[in-house]
């Protein structure tokens, strides 16, 4: 009795639900490199290299343990280019009694998966992905009957349910959230640990050559590839973060600085999202560091909230609200994404810095994604579909279950407030407070009108003005509308004119 166990490129975990009852004497593990997955958006070459290299290392590890792996390479002659086509060929090769898979991370792939049994004439068992701490059913039960969801409520439930960072029934330290302490800008002279990374071995070198050959025209540099591609390397990255980054993670979580792409962030998201690390082990490691006195509570709580809270929350929303979620566009935004998102060529230093770093590293930290590239897209009214495709393509950790709710929900508020209570709209003042970008910019962050004024400022007021019908009644925005209303008509007109003149330069 042969079971064909189909493992996808973001499921590289030996404890995966589809592998738990693997019989090495009878079963075959199928892994396939396919063109469809490499091209459904123009992924950053480092992201493609990461996934293919990690897949090849994972397959080699299984084989070393005596498991039969049927591995199809991207350049194999008869490769059909799709999951469905490759599974069909493998079913013919092996004649399995059944196929076992773990549910995928993207809705479009799940639709294909659900059709496999009928299309291929073989039993297909789809198992839940238990790498997450909140199952899809548990999230749906929590969401049932709520019109809007709030991460903070969900997060507290998760803390209580899992016992993570709890002292009995109370949150560790007496508070659920230490965010107020986590908004410091970077003091002069403080050095970040940097990211040394992992030198490519022969397997990765072969993948790099393939990616250079096939995806050279995609946005992004392949040079300097150093992501972890094995579980051992990913665990080492986690160790390094806990040792060198965690203690300061809380304080400087929102800070940004010229030439400092990583600061005190963990950089574990690509490894986490493809299965090389499990969220629970990451959280437990960080909680242990706090309990041992190696990290303060604001750092440990701030970090754990990102994984136990945000990461689980956005996944829950994704599966709860798809497929309609992808079409949401509450502000009817329809401006094409400016070309400089792909070229990096702009005088706005904040955007040039974040896009340049994204091109080099396939990485930007959360505040860069949210308050620089994200906030600008929100303020100009960029088309959510184009914004979405950009984020899905350019980051090594981007998979739709996590990227789409962050883009449509957190950044663009396209979902009308399902994920968050208000849009993260901000003027240049926020970027100036949290970074040194403005000091290196040709625009003046203190000005709102005139051609040298920071574009974020006038765009911010224009955004509020245009969407007053939706946002004025929001309690959290009342104060800012009072400020706008206090401006005299002449000033309001001058600001709106500055915004329109700037927008004309984008087309
Ligand atoms: P750290 O700052 O060290 O945080 C630790 C971990 O917390 C991350 O590795 C990640 O797993 C988790 N995390 C933090 N914030 C979030 C969040 N908002 N949602 C989900 N998980 C979170 N994250 C992705 O993993 N993939 C994406 O495609 C993605 N797209 C994003 C798009 C936008 C517009 C925004 C605003 C955020 C997006 N994020 C995404 C969330 C966040 O920016 C990244 O998880 C983080 O920058 C990864 O870097 P890090 O591992 O150094 O994170
Ligand atoms: C992103 C990606 C890429 C670039 N290539 C592959 C691949 O060749 N084979 C594979 O199994 N997975 C790949 N992936 C990850 C898939 O896109 C991901 O598994 C689905 O989107 C489901 O989350
Ligand atoms: Fe960005 Fe404005 Fe600051 Fe320039 S002045 S870096 S455009 S926020």
Coordinates of C-alpha atoms and ligand atoms in Angstrom, one line a residue:
X1 CA 0.0 0.0 0.0
X2 CA 1.8 3.1 -1.2
X3 CA 0.9 6.6 0.0
X4 CA 2.1 9.5 -2.0
X5 CA 2.8 12.4 0.3
X6 CA 3.0 15.7 -1.5
X7 CA 5.0 18.4 0.3
X8 CA 4.9 22.0 -1.0
X9 CA 7.7 24.5 -1.0
X10 CA 6.5 26.3 2.2
X11 CA 5.9 23.0 4.1
X12 CA 9.5 22.0 4.8
X13 CA 8.9 20.6 8.3
X14 CA 9.6 16.9 9.2
X15 CA 6.7 17.1 11.8
X16 CA 4.2 18.3 9.0
X17 CA 0.8 16.8 9.4
X18 CA 1.1 15.0 6.0
X19 CA 4.3 13.3 7.2
X20 CA 3.4 12.2 10.8
X21 CA 2.5 8.6 9.8
X22 CA 5.0 8.3 7.0
X23 CA 6.1 4.7 6.4
X24 CA 9.6 4.8 5.0
X25 CA 9.3 1.2 3.7
X26 CA 6.2 1.9 1.6
X27 CA 5.6 5.6 1.0
X28 CA 6.9 8.1 -1.4
X29 CA 7.3 11.8 -0.8
X30 CA 6.7 14.0 -3.8
X31 CA 8.3 17.5 -4.1
X32 CA 8.1 19.5 -7.3
X33 CA 9.7 22.7 -8.6
X34 CA 7.1 24.2 -11.0
X35 CA 7.1 27.3 -13.2
X36 CA 3.5 28.3 -12.2
X37 CA 4.7 28.9 -8.6
X38 CA 7.7 30.8 -9.7
X39 CA 5.8 33.1 -12.0
X40 CA 2.3 33.8 -10.6
X41 CA 3.9 37.1 -9.5
X42 CA 7.5 38.1 -10.5
X43 CA 9.1 37.0 -7.3
X44 CA 12.3 38.5 -6.1
X45 CA 15.1 36.2 -7.3
X46 CA 16.3 35.7 -3.7
X47 CA 12.9 34.4 -2.7
X48 CA 12.9 31.9 -5.5
X49 CA 16.4 30.8 -4.6
X50 CA 15.5 30.5 -1.0
X51 CA 12.5 28.2 -1.7
X52 CA 14.2 26.0 -4.3
X53 CA 17.4 25.6 -2.2
X54 CA 15.4 24.9 1.0
X55 CA 13.3 22.3 -0.9
X56 CA 16.4 20.5 -2.2
X57 CA 18.0 20.4 1.2
X58 CA 14.8 19.1 2.8
X59 CA 14.5 16.4 0.2
X60 CA 18.2 15.4 0.7
X61 CA 17.6 15.2 4.4
X62 CA 14.6 12.8 3.9
X63 CA 16.6 10.7 1.5
X64 CA 19.5 10.5 4.0
X65 CA 17.0 9.0 6.4
X66 CA 16.0 6.3 4.0
X67 CA 12.7 7.9 2.7
X68 CA 12.0 7.6 -1.0
X69 CA 11.6 11.1 -2.5
X70 CA 10.4 11.7 -6.0
X71 CA 11.8 15.2 -6.7
X72 CA 11.0 17.1 -9.9
X73 CA 13.4 19.9 -10.8
X74 CA 12.4 23.1 -12.5
X75 CA 14.5 22.3 -15.6
X76 CA 13.4 18.6 -15.8
X77 CA 12.5 17.9 -19.4
X78 CA 8.9 16.7 -18.9
X79 CA 8.0 19.1 -16.1
X80 CA 4.4 20.3 -16.8
X81 CA 4.9 23.5 -14.8
X82 CA 2.0 23.1 -12.3
X83 CA 1.2 21.3 -9.1
X84 CA -1.7 19.5 -10.7
X85 CA 0.2 18.4 -13.7
X86 CA 3.1 17.1 -11.6
X87 CA 0.9 15.3 -9.2
X88 CA -0.9 13.7 -12.1
X89 CA 2.4 12.4 -13.6
X90 CA 3.5 11.2 -10.2
X91 CA 0.2 9.3 -9.6
X92 CA 0.9 7.5 -13.0
X93 CA 4.5 6.7 -11.9
X94 CA 3.7 5.3 -8.5
X95 CA 0.1 4.2 -8.7
X96 CA -0.6 5.1 -5.0
X97 CA -3.6 4.0 -3.1
X98 CA -4.0 7.6 -1.8
X99 CA -2.4 11.0 -1.8
X100 CA -1.9 12.8 1.5
X101 CA -1.2 16.6 1.6
X102 CA -1.3 19.3 4.2
X103 CA -3.6 22.3 3.4
X104 CA -1.7 25.0 1.5
X105 CA -1.1 28.6 2.5
X106 CA -2.9 30.1 -0.4
X107 CA -6.6 30.0 -1.4
X108 CA -5.9 29.5 -5.1
X109 CA -3.8 26.4 -4.4
X110 CA -6.5 25.0 -2.1
X111 CA -9.0 25.3 -4.9
X112 CA -6.8 23.1 -7.1
X113 CA -6.2 20.7 -4.2
X114 CA -9.9 20.2 -3.7
X115 CA -10.3 19.2 -7.3
X116 CA -7.5 16.7 -7.4
X117 CA -9.4 13.6 -6.2
X118 CA -12.0 13.9 -9.0
X119 CA -9.5 15.0 -11.6
X120 CA -6.9 12.4 -10.9
X121 CA -9.1 9.5 -9.9
X122 CA -7.2 8.8 -6.6
X123 CA -8.2 9.4 -3.0
X124 CA -6.8 12.7 -1.7
X125 CA -6.6 13.4 2.0
X126 CA -6.1 17.1 2.9
X127 CA -4.9 17.5 6.5
X128 CA -5.0 20.6 8.6
X129 CA -1.8 22.6 8.9
X130 CA -1.1 22.2 12.6
X131 CA 2.1 24.3 12.5
X132 CA -0.1 27.2 13.6
X133 CA -1.3 27.7 17.2
X134 CA -4.8 28.6 16.2
X135 CA -6.5 26.3 13.8
X136 CA -8.8 27.7 11.0
X137 CA -11.8 26.2 12.8
X138 CA -10.9 27.8 16.1
X139 CA -10.5 31.2 14.5
X140 CA -13.8 30.9 12.8
X141 CA -15.5 30.0 16.1
X142 CA -13.9 33.1 17.7
X143 CA -14.9 35.2 14.7
X144 CA -18.5 33.9 14.6
X145 CA -21.0 36.7 15.3
X146 CA -18.4 39.5 15.3
X147 CA -18.7 42.2 12.7
X148 CA -15.2 43.5 13.1
X149 CA -12.2 41.8 14.6
X150 CA -9.5 43.3 16.8
X151 CA -6.1 41.7 17.2
X152 CA -5.8 42.7 20.8
X153 CA -8.9 40.7 21.8
X154 CA -7.7 37.7 19.8
X155 CA -4.2 37.9 21.3
X156 CA -5.5 37.9 24.9
X157 CA -7.6 34.9 24.1
X158 CA -4.5 33.2 22.7
X159 CA -2.4 34.0 25.7
X160 CA -5.1 32.6 28.0
X161 CA -5.6 29.5 25.8
X162 CA -1.9 28.6 25.5
X163 CA -0.6 29.8 28.9
X164 CA 2.2 31.7 27.1
X165 CA 3.6 34.6 29.1
X166 CA 1.0 34.0 31.8
X167 CA 1.5 33.8 35.5
X168 CA -1.5 31.7 36.5
X169 CA -4.5 33.6 35.2
X170 CA -2.8 36.9 34.9
X171 CA -0.5 38.2 32.2
X172 CA 3.2 38.2 33.1
X173 CA 4.1 41.6 34.5
X174 CA 0.5 42.4 35.1
X175 CA -0.2 43.9 31.6
X176 CA -1.1 42.3 28.3
X177 CA 0.7 44.8 26.1
X178 CA 3.9 46.9 26.5
X179 CA 3.6 48.7 23.2
X180 CA 3.9 52.1 24.8
X181 CA 7.5 51.3 25.8
X182 CA 8.3 50.1 22.3
X183 CA 8.4 53.3 20.3
X184 CA 11.9 54.7 20.8
X185 CA 13.9 56.1 18.0
X186 CA 17.5 55.0 17.6
X187 CA 20.1 56.8 19.8
X188 CA 23.3 58.0 18.1
X189 CA 26.1 55.4 18.3
X190 CA 23.9 52.4 19.1
X191 CA 25.1 49.5 16.9
X192 CA 22.8 46.8 15.6
X193 CA 24.1 43.2 15.4
X194 CA 23.9 43.0 11.6
X195 CA 23.1 39.9 9.6
X196 CA 26.0 37.7 8.7
X197 CA 23.9 35.0 7.2
X198 CA 24.8 31.6 5.8
X199 CA 27.2 31.1 2.9
X200 CA 25.8 29.2 0.0
X201 CA 26.9 25.5 -0.3
X202 CA 27.0 23.5 -3.5
X203 CA 23.3 22.9 -3.5
X204 CA 22.5 26.6 -3.1
X205 CA 25.1 27.5 -5.7
X206 CA 23.4 25.3 -8.3
X207 CA 20.0 26.9 -7.5
X208 CA 21.5 30.4 -7.7
X209 CA 22.8 29.6 -11.2
X210 CA 19.4 28.3 -12.3
X211 CA 17.6 31.4 -10.8
X212 CA 20.2 33.7 -12.5
X213 CA 19.5 32.0 -15.8
X214 CA 15.7 32.0 -15.6
X215 CA 14.7 35.0 -13.5
X216 CA 17.4 37.7 -14.2
X217 CA 14.8 40.3 -15.2
X218 CA 12.8 40.1 -12.0
X219 CA 13.0 43.0 -9.5
X220 CA 15.8 42.2 -7.0
X221 CA 19.4 41.4 -6.6
X222 CA 20.5 37.7 -6.4
X223 CA 24.0 38.7 -5.2
X224 CA 24.8 38.3 -1.5
X225 CA 22.3 35.5 -1.0
X226 CA 22.6 34.4 2.6
X227 CA 19.2 33.2 3.9
X228 CA 19.1 30.1 6.1
X229 CA 18.1 27.2 3.9
X230 CA 18.1 24.3 6.4
X231 CA 16.5 23.8 9.8
X232 CA 19.9 23.8 11.5
X233 CA 20.7 27.2 10.0
X234 CA 17.3 28.6 10.9
X235 CA 17.8 27.4 14.5
X236 CA 21.2 29.1 14.6
X237 CA 19.6 32.3 13.3
X238 CA 17.0 32.1 16.1
X239 CA 19.8 31.6 18.7
X240 CA 21.7 34.6 17.4
X241 CA 18.6 36.7 17.6
X242 CA 17.9 35.7 21.1
X243 CA 21.5 36.3 22.1
X244 CA 22.2 39.6 20.3
X245 CA 18.9 41.2 19.2
X246 CA 16.0 40.3 21.5
X247 CA 16.9 42.5 24.5
X248 CA 16.6 45.6 22.3
X249 CA 13.9 44.4 20.0
X250 CA 11.1 46.0 22.1
X251 CA 12.7 49.4 22.5
X252 CA 13.6 49.9 18.8
X253 CA 11.0 47.8 17.1
X254 CA 9.6 50.8 15.2
X255 CA 12.9 52.6 14.5
X256 CA 14.4 53.1 11.1
X257 CA 17.8 54.4 10.0
X258 CA 19.7 55.0 6.7
X259 CA 21.9 52.1 5.9
X260 CA 20.5 49.9 8.7
X261 CA 18.1 47.4 7.1
X262 CA 17.8 45.0 10.0
X263 CA 18.3 46.8 13.3
X264 CA 17.2 44.5 16.1
X265 CA 14.7 42.4 14.1
X266 CA 14.9 38.7 14.0
X267 CA 14.8 38.1 10.3
X268 CA 13.2 34.7 10.9
X269 CA 10.0 35.2 8.8
X270 CA 11.3 33.5 5.6
X271 CA 12.4 30.4 7.7
X272 CA 9.2 30.5 9.7
X273 CA 6.9 30.7 6.7
X274 CA 8.5 27.9 4.8
X275 CA 8.6 25.5 7.8
X276 CA 12.2 25.5 8.9
X277 CA 11.1 26.9 12.3
X278 CA 7.9 26.3 14.2
X279 CA 6.1 29.3 15.7
X280 CA 5.6 27.5 19.1
X281 CA 9.3 26.8 19.5
X282 CA 10.3 30.4 18.6
X283 CA 7.8 31.7 21.2
X284 CA 9.0 29.2 23.9
X285 CA 12.6 30.2 23.3
X286 CA 11.8 33.9 23.7
X287 CA 9.7 33.3 26.8
X288 CA 12.5 31.2 28.3
X289 CA 14.9 34.1 27.7
X290 CA 12.6 36.4 29.6
X291 CA 12.1 34.0 32.4
X292 CA 15.9 33.5 32.7
X293 CA 16.4 37.2 32.9
X294 CA 18.1 37.4 29.5
X295 CA 15.5 39.8 28.0
X296 CA 13.2 42.4 29.4
X297 CA 9.4 41.8 29.4
X298 CA 8.7 44.6 26.9
X299 CA 11.0 42.9 24.4
X300 CA 9.7 39.4 25.0
X301 CA 6.1 40.4 25.0
X302 CA 6.5 42.7 22.0
X303 CA 8.1 39.9 20.0
X304 CA 5.7 37.2 21.1
X305 CA 2.7 39.4 20.3
X306 CA 3.9 39.5 16.7
X307 CA 3.9 35.8 16.4
X308 CA 1.1 34.6 18.8
X309 CA -1.0 37.7 18.0
X310 CA -0.5 39.2 14.6
X311 CA 0.8 36.2 12.6
X312 CA -2.0 33.9 13.8
X313 CA -4.6 36.7 13.6
X314 CA -3.9 37.6 9.9
X315 CA -3.9 33.9 9.0
X316 CA -7.3 33.5 10.7
X317 CA -8.7 36.5 8.8
X318 CA -7.3 35.3 5.5
X319 CA -9.1 32.0 5.6
X320 CA -12.2 33.4 7.2
X321 CA -12.7 36.1 4.6
X322 CA -11.3 34.7 1.3
X323 CA -11.9 34.8 -1.6
X324 CA -13.9 38.1 -1.3
X325 CA -11.1 39.6 0.8
X326 CA -8.8 39.9 -2.2
X327 CA -11.3 42.1 -4.0
X328 CA -12.0 44.6 -1.2
X329 CA -11.4 48.3 -2.0
X330 CA -13.2 50.4 0.6
X331 CA -11.7 53.7 -0.6
X332 CA -12.2 52.8 -4.3
X333 CA -8.5 53.4 -4.8
X334 CA -7.4 53.1 -8.5
X335 CA -4.1 54.9 -9.0
X336 CA -1.4 52.8 -10.7
X337 CA 1.4 52.0 -8.3
X338 CA 4.2 54.5 -9.2
X339 CA 7.0 53.1 -11.3
X340 CA 9.6 53.9 -8.6
X341 CA 8.3 51.0 -6.5
X342 CA 10.1 48.9 -9.1
X343 CA 13.0 51.2 -9.9
X344 CA 13.7 52.8 -6.5
X345 CA 14.3 56.1 -8.3
X346 CA 12.7 58.8 -6.3
X347 CA 13.9 61.9 -4.4
X348 CA 11.9 60.9 -1.3
X349 CA 14.7 59.4 0.8
X350 CA 12.5 57.3 3.0
X351 CA 11.0 55.5 -0.1
X352 CA 14.3 55.2 -1.9
X353 CA 15.9 53.7 1.2
X354 CA 13.2 51.1 1.8
X355 CA 12.8 50.2 -1.8
X356 CA 16.6 50.0 -2.4
X357 CA 16.9 47.7 0.6
X358 CA 14.0 45.6 -0.6
X359 CA 15.8 45.2 -3.9
X360 CA 19.0 44.2 -2.3
X361 CA 17.8 42.0 0.6
X362 CA 14.2 40.9 -0.3
X363 CA 13.6 42.2 3.3
X364 CA 12.2 45.2 5.0
X365 CA 11.0 45.3 8.6
X366 CA 7.5 45.9 9.6
X367 CA 7.5 49.6 10.1
X368 CA 9.2 50.2 6.8
X369 CA 6.5 48.1 5.0
X370 CA 3.7 49.7 7.0
X371 CA 4.7 53.4 7.4
X372 CA 6.9 54.0 4.4
X373 CA 5.9 52.0 1.3
X374 CA 2.5 51.1 2.7
X375 CA 1.5 54.6 4.0
X376 CA 2.5 56.2 0.8
X377 CA 0.4 53.8 -1.3
X378 CA -2.5 54.5 1.0
X379 CA -2.2 58.2 0.8
X380 CA -2.0 58.4 -3.0
X381 CA -4.9 55.9 -3.4
X382 CA -2.9 53.2 -5.1
X383 CA -4.9 50.3 -6.6
X384 CA -5.0 47.5 -3.9
X385 CA -4.4 44.8 -6.5
X386 CA -1.2 46.4 -7.7
X387 CA 0.0 47.1 -4.1
X388 CA -0.8 43.5 -3.3
X389 CA 1.1 42.1 -6.2
X390 CA 4.1 44.2 -5.3
X391 CA 4.3 43.0 -1.7
X392 CA 3.7 39.4 -2.7
X393 CA 6.6 39.6 -5.2
X394 CA 9.3 41.5 -3.4
X395 CA 9.7 40.0 0.0
X396 CA 11.3 36.6 0.7
X397 CA 8.7 35.8 3.4
X398 CA 5.6 36.7 1.2
X399 CA 2.8 34.2 1.0
X400 CA -0.7 35.3 0.4
X401 CA -2.1 34.1 3.8
X402 CA 0.1 36.6 5.6
X403 CA 0.8 39.3 3.0
X404 CA -2.8 40.0 1.8
X405 CA -4.4 40.8 5.2
X406 CA -1.4 43.0 6.0
X407 CA -1.8 44.9 2.8
X408 CA -5.5 45.1 2.3
X409 CA -6.3 45.2 6.0
X410 CA -3.5 46.9 7.9
X411 CA -2.0 49.2 5.3
X412 CA -4.7 50.1 2.8
X413 CA -7.8 49.7 5.0
X414 CA -9.3 48.3 1.8
X415 CA -11.3 45.8 3.9
X416 CA -13.3 48.7 5.4
X417 CA -12.0 48.0 9.0
X418 CA -12.4 44.3 9.4
X419 CA -8.8 43.8 10.5
X420 CA -8.0 47.1 12.1
X421 CA -10.0 50.0 13.6
X422 CA -8.4 52.8 11.5
X423 CA -6.0 53.3 8.6
X424 CA -2.3 53.9 9.5
X425 CA -2.3 57.2 7.7
X426 CA 0.4 59.6 8.8
X427 CA 2.3 62.7 7.7
X428 CA 6.0 62.9 7.3
X429 CA 6.2 63.8 11.0
X430 CA 6.0 60.1 11.9
X431 CA 8.8 59.1 9.7
X432 CA 10.9 62.0 11.0
X433 CA 10.3 60.9 14.6
X434 CA 11.2 57.3 14.0
X435 CA 14.1 57.6 11.6
X436 CA 17.0 59.8 10.3
X437 CA 15.6 59.6 6.7
X438 CA 14.3 63.2 6.6
X439 CA 17.7 64.6 7.6
X440 CA 19.0 63.0 4.3
X441 CA 16.1 64.1 2.1
X442 CA 15.8 66.9 -0.4
X443 CA 12.2 67.6 0.9
X444 CA 11.5 69.6 4.0
X445 CA 9.5 67.5 6.5
X446 CA 8.4 70.6 8.4
X447 CA 6.7 72.1 5.3
X448 CA 3.3 71.2 3.9
X449 CA 3.0 73.7 1.1
X450 CA 5.3 74.6 -1.7
X451 CA 7.5 72.4 -4.0
X452 CA 10.1 71.6 -1.3
X453 CA 7.5 70.4 1.2
X454 CA 7.5 66.7 2.2
X455 CA 4.9 65.1 -0.1
X456 CA 3.6 62.9 2.8
X457 CA 2.3 66.1 4.5
X458 CA -0.1 67.4 1.9
X459 CA -1.0 63.9 0.8
X460 CA -2.0 63.1 4.4
X461 CA -4.4 66.0 4.6
X462 CA -5.8 65.3 1.1
X463 CA -6.4 61.7 2.2
X464 CA -8.4 62.8 5.3
X465 CA -10.3 65.4 3.3
X466 CA -11.3 62.9 0.6
X467 CA -12.4 60.2 2.9
X468 CA -14.1 62.2 5.6
X469 CA -17.4 60.5 4.9
X470 CA -15.9 57.2 6.1
X471 CA -13.4 58.4 8.7
X472 CA -14.9 61.5 10.4
X473 CA -17.1 59.4 12.7
X474 CA -14.2 57.3 13.8
X475 CA -13.5 58.2 17.4
X476 CA -9.8 57.7 17.0
X477 CA -9.6 60.2 14.2
X478 CA -11.8 63.0 15.6
X479 CA -8.9 65.1 16.9
X480 CA -7.1 65.2 13.6
X481 CA -10.3 66.2 11.8
X482 CA -10.7 69.0 14.3
X483 CA -7.3 70.3 13.4
X484 CA -8.1 70.2 9.6
X485 CA -11.4 72.0 10.3
X486 CA -9.5 74.7 12.1
X487 CA -7.3 75.5 9.1
X488 CA -8.7 78.5 7.1
X489 CA -10.1 77.8 3.6
X490 CA -7.1 79.4 1.9
X491 CA -4.7 77.1 3.7
X492 CA -6.8 74.0 3.0
X493 CA -6.8 74.9 -0.7
X494 CA -3.1 75.5 -0.8
X495 CA -2.5 72.1 0.8
X496 CA -4.8 70.3 -1.5
X497 CA -3.2 72.0 -4.5
X498 CA 0.3 71.0 -3.3
X499 CA -1.0 67.4 -3.1
X500 CA -2.5 67.5 -6.6
X501 CA 0.6 69.0 -8.1
X502 CA 2.7 66.3 -6.6
X503 CA 0.4 63.6 -7.7
X504 CA 0.7 64.8 -11.3
X505 CA 4.4 64.1 -11.1
X506 CA 3.7 60.5 -10.5
X507 CA 1.9 59.7 -13.7
Ligands
LIG1 P1 10.4 40.7 13.5 O1 10.2 42.1 13.6 O2 11.6 40.1 14.1 O3 9.1 40.0 14.1 C1 9.0 38.6 14.4 C2 8.0 37.8 13.7 O4 6.7 38.3 14.0 C3 8.1 37.9 12.2 O5 9.1 37.0 11.7 C4 6.8 37.5 11.7 O6 6.7 36.1 11.7 C5 5.9 38.0 12.9 N1 5.2 39.2 12.5 C6 5.5 40.4 12.8 N2 4.6 41.3 12.3 C7 3.7 40.6 11.7 C8 2.5 40.9 11.0 N3 2.0 42.1 10.8 N4 1.8 39.9 10.4 C9 2.2 38.6 10.5 N5 3.3 38.2 11.2 C10 4.0 39.2 11.7 N6 5.1 39.1 7.1 C11 5.3 37.9 6.5 O7 5.8 37.0 7.1 N7 5.1 37.8 5.2 C12 4.6 38.8 4.4 O8 4.3 38.6 3.2 C13 4.3 40.0 5.0 N8 3.9 41.1 4.3 C14 3.6 42.3 4.9 C15 3.1 43.3 4.2 C16 2.8 44.5 4.8 C17 2.2 45.6 4.0 C18 3.1 44.7 6.1 C19 2.8 46.0 6.8 C20 3.6 43.7 6.9 C21 3.9 42.4 6.3 N9 4.4 41.4 7.1 C22 4.6 40.2 6.4 C23 4.6 41.5 8.5 C24 6.1 41.9 8.9 O9 6.4 43.1 8.2 C25 7.1 40.8 8.7 O10 6.6 39.6 9.3 C26 8.4 41.2 9.3 O11 8.9 42.4 8.8 C27 9.4 40.0 9.1 O12 10.7 40.4 9.5 P2 11.3 39.8 10.9 O13 11.3 38.3 10.8 O14 12.6 40.4 11.1 O15 10.3 40.2 11.9
LIG2 C1 6.8 30.4 -3.9 C2 7.2 29.1 -4.5 C3 8.0 29.0 -5.6 C4 8.7 30.2 -6.1 N1 8.3 27.8 -6.1 C5 7.8 26.7 -5.6 C6 8.0 25.5 -6.2 O1 8.7 25.3 -7.3 N2 7.4 24.3 -5.7 C7 6.7 24.4 -4.5 O2 6.2 23.4 -4.0 N3 6.4 25.6 -4.0 C8 6.9 26.7 -4.5 N4 6.6 27.9 -3.9 C9 5.7 28.0 -2.8 C10 4.3 27.8 -3.2 O3 3.9 29.0 -4.0 C11 3.4 27.6 -2.0 O4 3.5 26.4 -1.5 C12 1.9 27.8 -2.3 O5 1.7 29.2 -2.6 C13 1.0 27.5 -1.2 O6 1.3 28.3 0.0
LIG3 FE1 10.2 60.9 3.4 FE2 9.2 63.4 3.7 FE3 11.1 62.6 5.3 FE4 11.7 63.0 2.7 S1 11.0 64.5 4.2 S2 12.3 61.3 4.0 S3 9.8 62.3 1.8 S4 9.1 61.7 5.2

